[in-house]
Amino acid sequence: MDLNWFRDFSNLAITANFSRAAVMSNVSQPTLSRRIRALENWAGVTLVDRSCHPVRLTVAGKQMLEA
């Protein structure tokens, strides 16, 4: 687990866009996407609904953001 994952996740929650969140995190979009996926694997749940645009947090994602 890497604390940068949480920063990236927070930026994604703010922007609802992987590209803009990557700019905020000062990483490439593929790197941010991998980090979010790694956070989801670590948590064992899907945190981001990628099926819509802009992306939305799942219920578990909202709970993690609050915590």
CHARMM-style PDB file with segment names, atoms N, HN, CA, C and O in Angstrom:
ATOM      1  N   MET     1       0.847  -1.170   0.000  1.00  0.00      PROA
ATOM      2  CA  MET     1       0.000   0.000   0.000  1.00  0.00      PROA
ATOM      3  C   MET     1       0.892   1.232   0.000  1.00  0.00      PROA
ATOM      4  O   MET     1       1.893   1.291   0.714  1.00  0.00      PROA
ATOM      5  N   ASP     2       0.518   2.207  -0.804  1.00  0.00      PROA
ATOM      6  HN  ASP     2      -0.295   2.159  -1.384  1.00  0.00      PROA
ATOM      7  CA  ASP     2       1.288   3.432  -0.976  1.00  0.00      PROA
ATOM      8  C   ASP     2       0.374   4.620  -0.674  1.00  0.00      PROA
ATOM      9  O   ASP     2      -0.747   4.675  -1.178  1.00  0.00      PROA
ATOM     10  N   LEU     3       0.831   5.552   0.127  1.00  0.00      PROA
ATOM     11  HN  LEU     3       1.742   5.507   0.536  1.00  0.00      PROA
ATOM     12  CA  LEU     3       0.012   6.709   0.473  1.00  0.00      PROA
ATOM     13  C   LEU     3      -0.331   7.570  -0.739  1.00  0.00      PROA
ATOM     14  O   LEU     3      -1.338   8.278  -0.731  1.00  0.00      PROA
ATOM     15  N   ASN     4       0.502   7.516  -1.782  1.00  0.00      PROA
ATOM     16  HN  ASN     4       1.320   6.941  -1.788  1.00  0.00      PROA
ATOM     17  CA  ASN     4       0.191   8.253  -3.009  1.00  0.00      PROA
ATOM     18  C   ASN     4      -1.120   7.771  -3.633  1.00  0.00      PROA
ATOM     19  O   ASN     4      -1.808   8.542  -4.303  1.00  0.00      PROA
ATOM     20  N   TRP     5      -1.463   6.513  -3.419  1.00  0.00      PROA
ATOM     21  HN  TRP     5      -0.905   5.887  -2.876  1.00  0.00      PROA
ATOM     22  CA  TRP     5      -2.711   5.981  -3.957  1.00  0.00      PROA
ATOM     23  C   TRP     5      -3.900   6.769  -3.420  1.00  0.00      PROA
ATOM     24  O   TRP     5      -4.843   7.061  -4.156  1.00  0.00      PROA
ATOM     25  N   PHE     6      -3.851   7.111  -2.141  1.00  0.00      PROA
ATOM     26  HN  PHE     6      -3.085   6.874  -1.543  1.00  0.00      PROA
ATOM     27  CA  PHE     6      -4.954   7.852  -1.532  1.00  0.00      PROA
ATOM     28  C   PHE     6      -5.023   9.280  -2.064  1.00  0.00      PROA
ATOM     29  O   PHE     6      -6.115   9.806  -2.281  1.00  0.00      PROA
ATOM     30  N   ARG     7      -3.879   9.906  -2.275  1.00  0.00      PROA
ATOM     31  HN  ARG     7      -2.992   9.478  -2.099  1.00  0.00      PROA
ATOM     32  CA  ARG     7      -3.851  11.248  -2.859  1.00  0.00      PROA
ATOM     33  C   ARG     7      -4.429  11.202  -4.263  1.00  0.00      PROA
ATOM     34  O   ARG     7      -5.243  12.048  -4.632  1.00  0.00      PROA
ATOM     35  N   ASP     8      -4.013  10.225  -5.041  1.00  0.00      PROA
ATOM     36  HN  ASP     8      -3.351   9.537  -4.741  1.00  0.00      PROA
ATOM     37  CA  ASP     8      -4.527  10.070  -6.397  1.00  0.00      PROA
ATOM     38  C   ASP     8      -6.034   9.830  -6.385  1.00  0.00      PROA
ATOM     39  O   ASP     8      -6.766  10.395  -7.197  1.00  0.00      PROA
ATOM     40  N   PHE     9      -6.483   9.003  -5.474  1.00  0.00      PROA
ATOM     41  HN  PHE     9      -5.888   8.544  -4.814  1.00  0.00      PROA
ATOM     42  CA  PHE     9      -7.906   8.695  -5.356  1.00  0.00      PROA
ATOM     43  C   PHE     9      -8.693   9.957  -5.007  1.00  0.00      PROA
ATOM     44  O   PHE     9      -9.765  10.202  -5.562  1.00  0.00      PROA
ATOM     45  N   SER    10      -8.161  10.746  -4.096  1.00  0.00      PROA
ATOM     46  HN  SER    10      -7.290  10.548  -3.646  1.00  0.00      PROA
ATOM     47  CA  SER    10      -8.806  11.996  -3.720  1.00  0.00      PROA
ATOM     48  C   SER    10      -8.881  12.946  -4.910  1.00  0.00      PROA
ATOM     49  O   SER    10      -9.918  13.569  -5.136  1.00  0.00      PROA
ATOM     50  N   ASN    11      -7.802  13.063  -5.668  1.00  0.00      PROA
ATOM     51  HN  ASN    11      -6.959  12.556  -5.484  1.00  0.00      PROA
ATOM     52  CA  ASN    11      -7.803  13.914  -6.859  1.00  0.00      PROA
ATOM     53  C   ASN    11      -8.819  13.428  -7.892  1.00  0.00      PROA
ATOM     54  O   ASN    11      -9.481  14.232  -8.548  1.00  0.00      PROA
ATOM     55  N   LEU    12      -8.934  12.124  -8.031  1.00  0.00      PROA
ATOM     56  HN  LEU    12      -8.396  11.470  -7.499  1.00  0.00      PROA
ATOM     57  CA  LEU    12      -9.922  11.571  -8.961  1.00  0.00      PROA
ATOM     58  C   LEU    12     -11.338  11.881  -8.483  1.00  0.00      PROA
ATOM     59  O   LEU    12     -12.210  12.193  -9.293  1.00  0.00      PROA
ATOM     60  N   ALA    13     -11.567  11.800  -7.196  1.00  0.00      PROA
ATOM     61  HN  ALA    13     -10.858  11.546  -6.538  1.00  0.00      PROA
ATOM     62  CA  ALA    13     -12.890  12.117  -6.649  1.00  0.00      PROA
ATOM     63  C   ALA    13     -13.237  13.581  -6.898  1.00  0.00      PROA
ATOM     64  O   ALA    13     -14.388  13.909  -7.183  1.00  0.00      PROA
ATOM     65  N   ILE    14     -12.254  14.451  -6.793  1.00  0.00      PROA
ATOM     66  HN  ILE    14     -11.318  14.185  -6.562  1.00  0.00      PROA
ATOM     67  CA  ILE    14     -12.481  15.889  -7.005  1.00  0.00      PROA
ATOM     68  C   ILE    14     -12.792  16.187  -8.465  1.00  0.00      PROA
ATOM     69  O   ILE    14     -13.713  16.949  -8.761  1.00  0.00      PROA
ATOM     70  N   THR    15     -12.028  15.592  -9.379  1.00  0.00      PROA
ATOM     71  HN  THR    15     -11.280  14.974  -9.139  1.00  0.00      PROA
ATOM     72  CA  THR    15     -12.146  15.931 -10.799  1.00  0.00      PROA
ATOM     73  C   THR    15     -13.117  15.049 -11.576  1.00  0.00      PROA
ATOM     74  O   THR    15     -13.666  15.483 -12.588  1.00  0.00      PROA
ATOM     75  N   ALA    16     -13.336  13.822 -11.121  1.00  0.00      PROA
ATOM     76  HN  ALA    16     -12.890  13.468 -10.299  1.00  0.00      PROA
ATOM     77  CA  ALA    16     -14.157  12.830 -11.827  1.00  0.00      PROA
ATOM     78  C   ALA    16     -13.618  12.568 -13.232  1.00  0.00      PROA
ATOM     79  O   ALA    16     -14.368  12.229 -14.148  1.00  0.00      PROA
ATOM     80  N   ASN    17     -12.290  12.733 -13.383  1.00  0.00      PROA
ATOM     81  HN  ASN    17     -11.681  13.008 -12.639  1.00  0.00      PROA
ATOM     82  CA  ASN    17     -11.662  12.563 -14.687  1.00  0.00      PROA
ATOM     83  C   ASN    17     -10.223  12.084 -14.473  1.00  0.00      PROA
ATOM     84  O   ASN    17      -9.449  12.725 -13.761  1.00  0.00      PROA
ATOM     85  N   PHE    18      -9.875  10.967 -15.088  1.00  0.00      PROA
ATOM     86  HN  PHE    18     -10.503  10.447 -15.666  1.00  0.00      PROA
ATOM     87  CA  PHE    18      -8.540  10.403 -14.892  1.00  0.00      PROA
ATOM     88  C   PHE    18      -7.439  11.332 -15.391  1.00  0.00      PROA
ATOM     89  O   PHE    18      -6.411  11.480 -14.731  1.00  0.00      PROA
ATOM     90  N   SER    19      -7.641  11.957 -16.542  1.00  0.00      PROA
ATOM     91  HN  SER    19      -8.477  11.837 -17.078  1.00  0.00      PROA
ATOM     92  CA  SER    19      -6.605  12.832 -17.095  1.00  0.00      PROA
ATOM     93  C   SER    19      -6.354  14.044 -16.216  1.00  0.00      PROA
ATOM     94  O   SER    19      -5.203  14.386 -15.945  1.00  0.00      PROA
ATOM     95  N   ARG    20      -7.422  14.700 -15.767  1.00  0.00      PROA
ATOM     96  HN  ARG    20      -8.357  14.423 -15.988  1.00  0.00      PROA
ATOM     97  CA  ARG    20      -7.248  15.880 -14.907  1.00  0.00      PROA
ATOM     98  C   ARG    20      -6.671  15.493 -13.549  1.00  0.00      PROA
ATOM     99  O   ARG    20      -5.851  16.223 -12.993  1.00  0.00      PROA
ATOM    100  N   ALA    21      -7.091  14.354 -13.016  1.00  0.00      PROA
ATOM    101  HN  ALA    21      -7.757  13.760 -13.468  1.00  0.00      PROA
ATOM    102  CA  ALA    21      -6.538  13.884 -11.742  1.00  0.00      PROA
ATOM    103  C   ALA    21      -5.051  13.580 -11.882  1.00  0.00      PROA
ATOM    104  O   ALA    21      -4.270  13.830 -10.964  1.00  0.00      PROA
ATOM    105  N   ALA    22      -4.666  13.044 -13.026  1.00  0.00      PROA
ATOM    106  HN  ALA    22      -5.300  12.840 -13.772  1.00  0.00      PROA
ATOM    107  CA  ALA    22      -3.246  12.760 -13.266  1.00  0.00      PROA
ATOM    108  C   ALA    22      -2.433  14.049 -13.274  1.00  0.00      PROA
ATOM    109  O   ALA    22      -1.335  14.094 -12.719  1.00  0.00      PROA
ATOM    110  N   VAL    23      -2.962  15.087 -13.896  1.00  0.00      PROA
ATOM    111  HN  VAL    23      -3.854  15.050 -14.347  1.00  0.00      PROA
ATOM    112  CA  VAL    23      -2.269  16.383 -13.907  1.00  0.00      PROA
ATOM    113  C   VAL    23      -2.125  16.891 -12.475  1.00  0.00      PROA
ATOM    114  O   VAL    23      -1.052  17.358 -12.093  1.00  0.00      PROA
ATOM    115  N   MET    24      -3.188  16.805 -11.681  1.00  0.00      PROA
ATOM    116  HN  MET    24      -4.060  16.425 -11.991  1.00  0.00      PROA
ATOM    117  CA  MET    24      -3.134  17.253 -10.284  1.00  0.00      PROA
ATOM    118  C   MET    24      -2.103  16.459  -9.479  1.00  0.00      PROA
ATOM    119  O   MET    24      -1.449  16.998  -8.585  1.00  0.00      PROA
ATOM    120  N   SER    25      -1.969  15.178  -9.808  1.00  0.00      PROA
ATOM    121  HN  SER    25      -2.500  14.741 -10.533  1.00  0.00      PROA
ATOM    122  CA  SER    25      -1.039  14.305  -9.100  1.00  0.00      PROA
ATOM    123  C   SER    25       0.367  14.339  -9.682  1.00  0.00      PROA
ATOM    124  O   SER    25       1.293  13.735  -9.139  1.00  0.00      PROA
ATOM    125  N   ASN    26       0.513  15.054 -10.795  1.00  0.00      PROA
ATOM    126  HN  ASN    26      -0.239  15.545 -11.235  1.00  0.00      PROA
ATOM    127  CA  ASN    26       1.807  15.185 -11.461  1.00  0.00      PROA
ATOM    128  C   ASN    26       2.347  13.824 -11.926  1.00  0.00      PROA
ATOM    129  O   ASN    26       3.533  13.528 -11.776  1.00  0.00      PROA
ATOM    130  N   VAL    27       1.456  13.010 -12.490  1.00  0.00      PROA
ATOM    131  HN  VAL    27       0.493  13.250 -12.612  1.00  0.00      PROA
ATOM    132  CA  VAL    27       1.822  11.716 -13.057  1.00  0.00      PROA
ATOM    133  C   VAL    27       1.098  11.568 -14.392  1.00  0.00      PROA
ATOM    134  O   VAL    27       0.218  12.362 -14.723  1.00  0.00      PROA
ATOM    135  N   SER    28       1.475  10.553 -15.148  1.00  0.00      PROA
ATOM    136  HN  SER    28       2.190   9.907 -14.880  1.00  0.00      PROA
ATOM    137  CA  SER    28       0.776  10.294 -16.404  1.00  0.00      PROA
ATOM    138  C   SER    28      -0.577   9.645 -16.101  1.00  0.00      PROA
ATOM    139  O   SER    28      -0.783   9.091 -15.022  1.00  0.00      PROA
ATOM    140  N   GLN    29      -1.484   9.723 -17.061  1.00  0.00      PROA
ATOM    141  HN  GLN    29      -1.317  10.173 -17.938  1.00  0.00      PROA
ATOM    142  CA  GLN    29      -2.809   9.127 -16.873  1.00  0.00      PROA
ATOM    143  C   GLN    29      -2.723   7.609 -16.686  1.00  0.00      PROA
ATOM    144  O   GLN    29      -3.419   7.072 -15.825  1.00  0.00      PROA
ATOM    145  N   PRO    30      -1.893   6.899 -17.462  1.00  0.00      PROA
ATOM    146  CA  PRO    30      -1.791   5.457 -17.222  1.00  0.00      PROA
ATOM    147  C   PRO    30      -1.251   5.122 -15.817  1.00  0.00      PROA
ATOM    148  O   PRO    30      -1.667   4.139 -15.204  1.00  0.00      PROA
ATOM    149  N   THR    31      -0.329   5.944 -15.324  1.00  0.00      PROA
ATOM    150  HN  THR    31       0.010   6.743 -15.822  1.00  0.00      PROA
ATOM    151  CA  THR    31       0.200   5.717 -13.972  1.00  0.00      PROA
ATOM    152  C   THR    31      -0.896   5.910 -12.939  1.00  0.00      PROA
ATOM    153  O   THR    31      -1.033   5.103 -12.019  1.00  0.00      PROA
ATOM    154  N   LEU    32      -1.675   6.971 -13.085  1.00  0.00      PROA
ATOM    155  HN  LEU    32      -1.563   7.626 -13.832  1.00  0.00      PROA
ATOM    156  CA  LEU    32      -2.770   7.208 -12.140  1.00  0.00      PROA
ATOM    157  C   LEU    32      -3.770   6.062 -12.191  1.00  0.00      PROA
ATOM    158  O   LEU    32      -4.235   5.598 -11.150  1.00  0.00      PROA
ATOM    159  N   SER    33      -4.100   5.607 -13.378  1.00  0.00      PROA
ATOM    160  HN  SER    33      -3.723   5.984 -14.224  1.00  0.00      PROA
ATOM    161  CA  SER    33      -5.036   4.502 -13.531  1.00  0.00      PROA
ATOM    162  C   SER    33      -4.523   3.244 -12.838  1.00  0.00      PROA
ATOM    163  O   SER    33      -5.284   2.547 -12.167  1.00  0.00      PROA
ATOM    164  N   ARG    34      -3.231   2.953 -13.000  1.00  0.00      PROA
ATOM    165  HN  ARG    34      -2.613   3.519 -13.545  1.00  0.00      PROA
ATOM    166  CA  ARG    34      -2.633   1.785 -12.336  1.00  0.00      PROA
ATOM    167  C   ARG    34      -2.684   1.935 -10.819  1.00  0.00      PROA
ATOM    168  O   ARG    34      -2.958   0.969 -10.107  1.00  0.00      PROA
ATOM    169  N   ARG    35      -2.420   3.141 -10.324  1.00  0.00      PROA
ATOM    170  HN  ARG    35      -2.197   3.926 -10.902  1.00  0.00      PROA
ATOM    171  CA  ARG    35      -2.446   3.370  -8.879  1.00  0.00      PROA
ATOM    172  C   ARG    35      -3.853   3.197  -8.316  1.00  0.00      PROA
ATOM    173  O   ARG    35      -4.023   2.627  -7.238  1.00  0.00      PROA
ATOM    174  N   ILE    36      -4.860   3.683  -9.033  1.00  0.00      PROA
ATOM    175  HN  ILE    36      -4.722   4.147  -9.909  1.00  0.00      PROA
ATOM    176  CA  ILE    36      -6.242   3.518  -8.573  1.00  0.00      PROA
ATOM    177  C   ILE    36      -6.601   2.035  -8.572  1.00  0.00      PROA
ATOM    178  O   ILE    36      -7.237   1.547  -7.637  1.00  0.00      PROA
ATOM    179  N   ARG    37      -6.199   1.331  -9.603  1.00  0.00      PROA
ATOM    180  HN  ARG    37      -5.682   1.727 -10.362  1.00  0.00      PROA
ATOM    181  CA  ARG    37      -6.454  -0.118  -9.669  1.00  0.00      PROA
ATOM    182  C   ARG    37      -5.735  -0.831  -8.523  1.00  0.00      PROA
ATOM    183  O   ARG    37      -6.294  -1.753  -7.929  1.00  0.00      PROA
ATOM    184  N   ALA    38      -4.516  -0.424  -8.208  1.00  0.00      PROA
ATOM    185  HN  ALA    38      -4.062   0.325  -8.691  1.00  0.00      PROA
ATOM    186  CA  ALA    38      -3.771  -1.023  -7.098  1.00  0.00      PROA
ATOM    187  C   ALA    38      -4.479  -0.761  -5.769  1.00  0.00      PROA
ATOM    188  O   ALA    38      -4.535  -1.641  -4.910  1.00  0.00      PROA
ATOM    189  N   LEU    39      -5.020   0.449  -5.600  1.00  0.00      PROA
ATOM    190  HN  LEU    39      -4.974   1.164  -6.298  1.00  0.00      PROA
ATOM    191  CA  LEU    39      -5.770   0.760  -4.385  1.00  0.00      PROA
ATOM    192  C   LEU    39      -7.016  -0.108  -4.294  1.00  0.00      PROA
ATOM    193  O   LEU    39      -7.357  -0.604  -3.220  1.00  0.00      PROA
ATOM    194  N   GLU    40      -7.690  -0.291  -5.415  1.00  0.00      PROA
ATOM    195  HN  GLU    40      -7.413   0.111  -6.287  1.00  0.00      PROA
ATOM    196  CA  GLU    40      -8.874  -1.155  -5.431  1.00  0.00      PROA
ATOM    197  C   GLU    40      -8.493  -2.601  -5.090  1.00  0.00      PROA
ATOM    198  O   GLU    40      -9.205  -3.273  -4.343  1.00  0.00      PROA
ATOM    199  N   ASN    41      -7.385  -3.068  -5.631  1.00  0.00      PROA
ATOM    200  HN  ASN    41      -6.807  -2.522  -6.237  1.00  0.00      PROA
ATOM    201  CA  ASN    41      -6.927  -4.430  -5.308  1.00  0.00      PROA
ATOM    202  C   ASN    41      -6.588  -4.552  -3.832  1.00  0.00      PROA
ATOM    203  O   ASN    41      -6.912  -5.558  -3.201  1.00  0.00      PROA
ATOM    204  N   TRP    42      -5.939  -3.538  -3.278  1.00  0.00      PROA
ATOM    205  HN  TRP    42      -5.675  -2.721  -3.790  1.00  0.00      PROA
ATOM    206  CA  TRP    42      -5.578  -3.541  -1.859  1.00  0.00      PROA
ATOM    207  C   TRP    42      -6.833  -3.554  -0.991  1.00  0.00      PROA
ATOM    208  O   TRP    42      -6.896  -4.275   0.004  1.00  0.00      PROA
ATOM    209  N   ALA    43      -7.835  -2.751  -1.372  1.00  0.00      PROA
ATOM    210  HN  ALA    43      -7.784  -2.165  -2.181  1.00  0.00      PROA
ATOM    211  CA  ALA    43      -9.073  -2.659  -0.595  1.00  0.00      PROA
ATOM    212  C   ALA    43      -9.991  -3.853  -0.840  1.00  0.00      PROA
ATOM    213  O   ALA    43     -10.843  -4.166  -0.009  1.00  0.00      PROA
ATOM    214  N   GLY    44      -9.817  -4.512  -1.974  1.00  0.00      PROA
ATOM    215  HN  GLY    44      -9.124  -4.257  -2.649  1.00  0.00      PROA
ATOM    216  CA  GLY    44     -10.638  -5.668  -2.294  1.00  0.00      PROA
ATOM    217  C   GLY    44     -12.025  -5.318  -2.820  1.00  0.00      PROA
ATOM    218  O   GLY    44     -12.915  -6.168  -2.848  1.00  0.00      PROA
ATOM    219  N   VAL    45     -12.210  -4.061  -3.240  1.00  0.00      PROA
ATOM    220  HN  VAL    45     -11.487  -3.371  -3.218  1.00  0.00      PROA
ATOM    221  CA  VAL    45     -13.498  -3.616  -3.775  1.00  0.00      PROA
ATOM    222  C   VAL    45     -13.263  -2.647  -4.937  1.00  0.00      PROA
ATOM    223  O   VAL    45     -12.183  -2.072  -5.069  1.00  0.00      PROA
ATOM    224  N   THR    46     -14.279  -2.476  -5.768  1.00  0.00      PROA
ATOM    225  HN  THR    46     -15.157  -2.943  -5.661  1.00  0.00      PROA
ATOM    226  CA  THR    46     -14.238  -1.479  -6.830  1.00  0.00      PROA
ATOM    227  C   THR    46     -14.592  -0.138  -6.215  1.00  0.00      PROA
ATOM    228  O   THR    46     -15.636  -0.002  -5.578  1.00  0.00      PROA
ATOM    229  N   LEU    47     -13.733   0.850  -6.399  1.00  0.00      PROA
ATOM    230  HN  LEU    47     -12.884   0.739  -6.916  1.00  0.00      PROA
ATOM    231  CA  LEU    47     -13.937   2.170  -5.815  1.00  0.00      PROA
ATOM    232  C   LEU    47     -14.471   3.175  -6.821  1.00  0.00      PROA
ATOM    233  O   LEU    47     -15.078   4.177  -6.443  1.00  0.00      PROA
ATOM    234  N   VAL    48     -14.244   2.908  -8.111  1.00  0.00      PROA
ATOM    235  HN  VAL    48     -13.750   2.094  -8.418  1.00  0.00      PROA
ATOM    236  CA  VAL    48     -14.599   3.862  -9.164  1.00  0.00      PROA
ATOM    237  C   VAL    48     -15.431   3.151 -10.225  1.00  0.00      PROA
ATOM    238  O   VAL    48     -15.048   2.095 -10.728  1.00  0.00      PROA
ATOM    239  N   ASP    49     -16.564   3.741 -10.555  1.00  0.00      PROA
ATOM    240  HN  ASP    49     -16.875   4.599 -10.147  1.00  0.00      PROA
ATOM    241  CA  ASP    49     -17.399   3.247 -11.655  1.00  0.00      PROA
ATOM    242  C   ASP    49     -16.883   3.874 -12.935  1.00  0.00      PROA
ATOM    243  O   ASP    49     -17.095   5.060 -13.188  1.00  0.00      PROA
ATOM    244  N   ARG    50     -16.210   3.076 -13.735  1.00  0.00      PROA
ATOM    245  HN  ARG    50     -16.038   2.113 -13.530  1.00  0.00      PROA
ATOM    246  CA  ARG    50     -15.594   3.566 -14.963  1.00  0.00      PROA
ATOM    247  C   ARG    50     -16.535   3.468 -16.167  1.00  0.00      PROA
ATOM    248  O   ARG    50     -16.160   3.857 -17.273  1.00  0.00      PROA
ATOM    249  N   SER    51     -17.738   2.958 -15.967  1.00  0.00      PROA
ATOM    250  HN  SER    51     -18.043   2.642 -15.068  1.00  0.00      PROA
ATOM    251  CA  SER    51     -18.646   2.734 -17.089  1.00  0.00      PROA
ATOM    252  C   SER    51     -19.351   4.004 -17.546  1.00  0.00      PROA
ATOM    253  O   SER    51     -20.032   3.994 -18.572  1.00  0.00      PROA
ATOM    254  N   CYS    52     -19.202   5.080 -16.814  1.00  0.00      PROA
ATOM    255  HN  CYS    52     -18.649   5.088 -15.981  1.00  0.00      PROA
ATOM    256  CA  CYS    52     -19.859   6.329 -17.191  1.00  0.00      PROA
ATOM    257  C   CYS    52     -18.822   7.445 -17.288  1.00  0.00      PROA
ATOM    258  O   CYS    52     -17.703   7.336 -16.785  1.00  0.00      PROA
ATOM    259  N   HSD    53     -19.236   8.515 -17.950  1.00  0.00      PROA
ATOM    260  HN  HSD    53     -20.144   8.604 -18.358  1.00  0.00      PROA
ATOM    261  CA  HSD    53     -18.337   9.667 -18.067  1.00  0.00      PROA
ATOM    262  C   HSD    53     -19.108  10.906 -17.660  1.00  0.00      PROA
ATOM    263  O   HSD    53     -20.133  11.182 -18.284  1.00  0.00      PROA
ATOM    264  N   PRO    54     -18.705  11.659 -16.683  1.00  0.00      PROA
ATOM    265  CA  PRO    54     -17.483  11.481 -15.906  1.00  0.00      PROA
ATOM    266  C   PRO    54     -17.595  10.273 -14.968  1.00  0.00      PROA
ATOM    267  O   PRO    54     -18.693   9.825 -14.638  1.00  0.00      PROA
ATOM    268  N   VAL    55     -16.437   9.760 -14.548  1.00  0.00      PROA
ATOM    269  HN  VAL    55     -15.545  10.124 -14.815  1.00  0.00      PROA
ATOM    270  CA  VAL    55     -16.429   8.603 -13.661  1.00  0.00      PROA
ATOM    271  C   VAL    55     -17.085   8.979 -12.333  1.00  0.00      PROA
ATOM    272  O   VAL    55     -17.113  10.147 -11.945  1.00  0.00      PROA
ATOM    273  N   ARG    56     -17.610   7.968 -11.648  1.00  0.00      PROA
ATOM    274  HN  ARG    56     -17.588   7.019 -11.963  1.00  0.00      PROA
ATOM    275  CA  ARG    56     -18.256   8.180 -10.351  1.00  0.00      PROA
ATOM    276  C   ARG    56     -17.667   7.224  -9.341  1.00  0.00      PROA
ATOM    277  O   ARG    56     -17.204   6.138  -9.688  1.00  0.00      PROA
ATOM    278  N   LEU    57     -17.690   7.636  -8.094  1.00  0.00      PROA
ATOM    279  HN  LEU    57     -18.067   8.519  -7.812  1.00  0.00      PROA
ATOM    280  CA  LEU    57     -17.266   6.741  -7.025  1.00  0.00      PROA
ATOM    281  C   LEU    57     -18.398   5.767  -6.733  1.00  0.00      PROA
ATOM    282  O   LEU    57     -19.574   6.127  -6.782  1.00  0.00      PROA
ATOM    283  N   THR    58     -18.028   4.538  -6.431  1.00  0.00      PROA
ATOM    284  HN  THR    58     -17.073   4.246  -6.391  1.00  0.00      PROA
ATOM    285  CA  THR    58     -19.010   3.561  -5.987  1.00  0.00      PROA
ATOM    286  C   THR    58     -19.339   3.860  -4.521  1.00  0.00      PROA
ATOM    287  O   THR    58     -18.743   4.753  -3.919  1.00  0.00      PROA
ATOM    288  N   VAL    59     -20.267   3.129  -3.963  1.00  0.00      PROA
ATOM    289  HN  VAL    59     -20.751   2.403  -4.453  1.00  0.00      PROA
ATOM    290  CA  VAL    59     -20.595   3.294  -2.546  1.00  0.00      PROA
ATOM    291  C   VAL    59     -19.336   3.059  -1.708  1.00  0.00      PROA
ATOM    292  O   VAL    59     -19.055   3.814  -0.777  1.00  0.00      PROA
ATOM    293  N   ALA    60     -18.586   2.016  -2.042  1.00  0.00      PROA
ATOM    294  HN  ALA    60     -18.814   1.403  -2.798  1.00  0.00      PROA
ATOM    295  CA  ALA    60     -17.341   1.729  -1.317  1.00  0.00      PROA
ATOM    296  C   ALA    60     -16.332   2.857  -1.505  1.00  0.00      PROA
ATOM    297  O   ALA    60     -15.599   3.193  -0.575  1.00  0.00      PROA
ATOM    298  N   GLY    61     -16.290   3.442  -2.697  1.00  0.00      PROA
ATOM    299  HN  GLY    61     -16.885   3.168  -3.452  1.00  0.00      PROA
ATOM    300  CA  GLY    61     -15.390   4.557  -2.968  1.00  0.00      PROA
ATOM    301  C   GLY    61     -15.745   5.775  -2.125  1.00  0.00      PROA
ATOM    302  O   GLY    61     -14.862   6.452  -1.598  1.00  0.00      PROA
ATOM    303  N   LYS    62     -17.043   6.051  -1.999  1.00  0.00      PROA
ATOM    304  HN  LYS    62     -17.760   5.501  -2.428  1.00  0.00      PROA
ATOM    305  CA  LYS    62     -17.479   7.171  -1.164  1.00  0.00      PROA
ATOM    306  C   LYS    62     -17.122   6.949   0.301  1.00  0.00      PROA
ATOM    307  O   LYS    62     -16.707   7.872   1.003  1.00  0.00      PROA
ATOM    308  N   GLN    63     -17.291   5.707   0.746  1.00  0.00      PROA
ATOM    309  HN  GLN    63     -17.627   4.958   0.176  1.00  0.00      PROA
ATOM    310  CA  GLN    63     -16.943   5.379   2.123  1.00  0.00      PROA
ATOM    311  C   GLN    63     -15.449   5.536   2.363  1.00  0.00      PROA
ATOM    312  O   GLN    63     -15.039   6.050   3.404  1.00  0.00      PROA
ATOM    313  N   MET    64     -14.633   5.098   1.412  1.00  0.00      PROA
ATOM    314  HN  MET    64     -14.966   4.680   0.566  1.00  0.00      PROA
ATOM    315  CA  MET    64     -13.187   5.238   1.579  1.00  0.00      PROA
ATOM    316  C   MET    64     -12.787   6.707   1.585  1.00  0.00      PROA
ATOM    317  O   MET    64     -11.921   7.112   2.361  1.00  0.00      PROA
ATOM    318  N   LEU    65     -13.404   7.497   0.734  1.00  0.00      PROA
ATOM    319  HN  LEU    65     -14.108   7.168   0.104  1.00  0.00      PROA
ATOM    320  CA  LEU    65     -13.083   8.919   0.676  1.00  0.00      PROA
ATOM    321  C   LEU    65     -13.412   9.598   2.000  1.00  0.00      PROA
ATOM    322  O   LEU    65     -12.651  10.448   2.463  1.00  0.00      PROA
ATOM    323  N   GLU    66     -14.523   9.237   2.609  1.00  0.00      PROA
ATOM    324  HN  GLU    66     -15.142   8.547   2.234  1.00  0.00      PROA
ATOM    325  CA  GLU    66     -14.915   9.801   3.902  1.00  0.00      PROA
ATOM    326  C   GLU    66     -13.938   9.409   5.007  1.00  0.00      PROA
ATOM    327  O   GLU    66     -13.638  10.192   5.908  1.00  0.00      PROA
ATOM    328  N   ALA    67     -13.449   8.166   4.908  1.00  0.00      PROA
ATOM    329  HN  ALA    67     -13.693   7.530   4.176  1.00  0.00      PROA
ATOM    330  CA  ALA    67     -12.528   7.669   5.954  1.00  0.00      PROA
ATOM    331  C   ALA    67     -11.178   8.344   5.801  1.00  0.00      PROA
ATOM    332  OT1 ALA    67     -10.260   8.072   6.575  1.00  0.00      PROA
TER     333      ALA     67
END
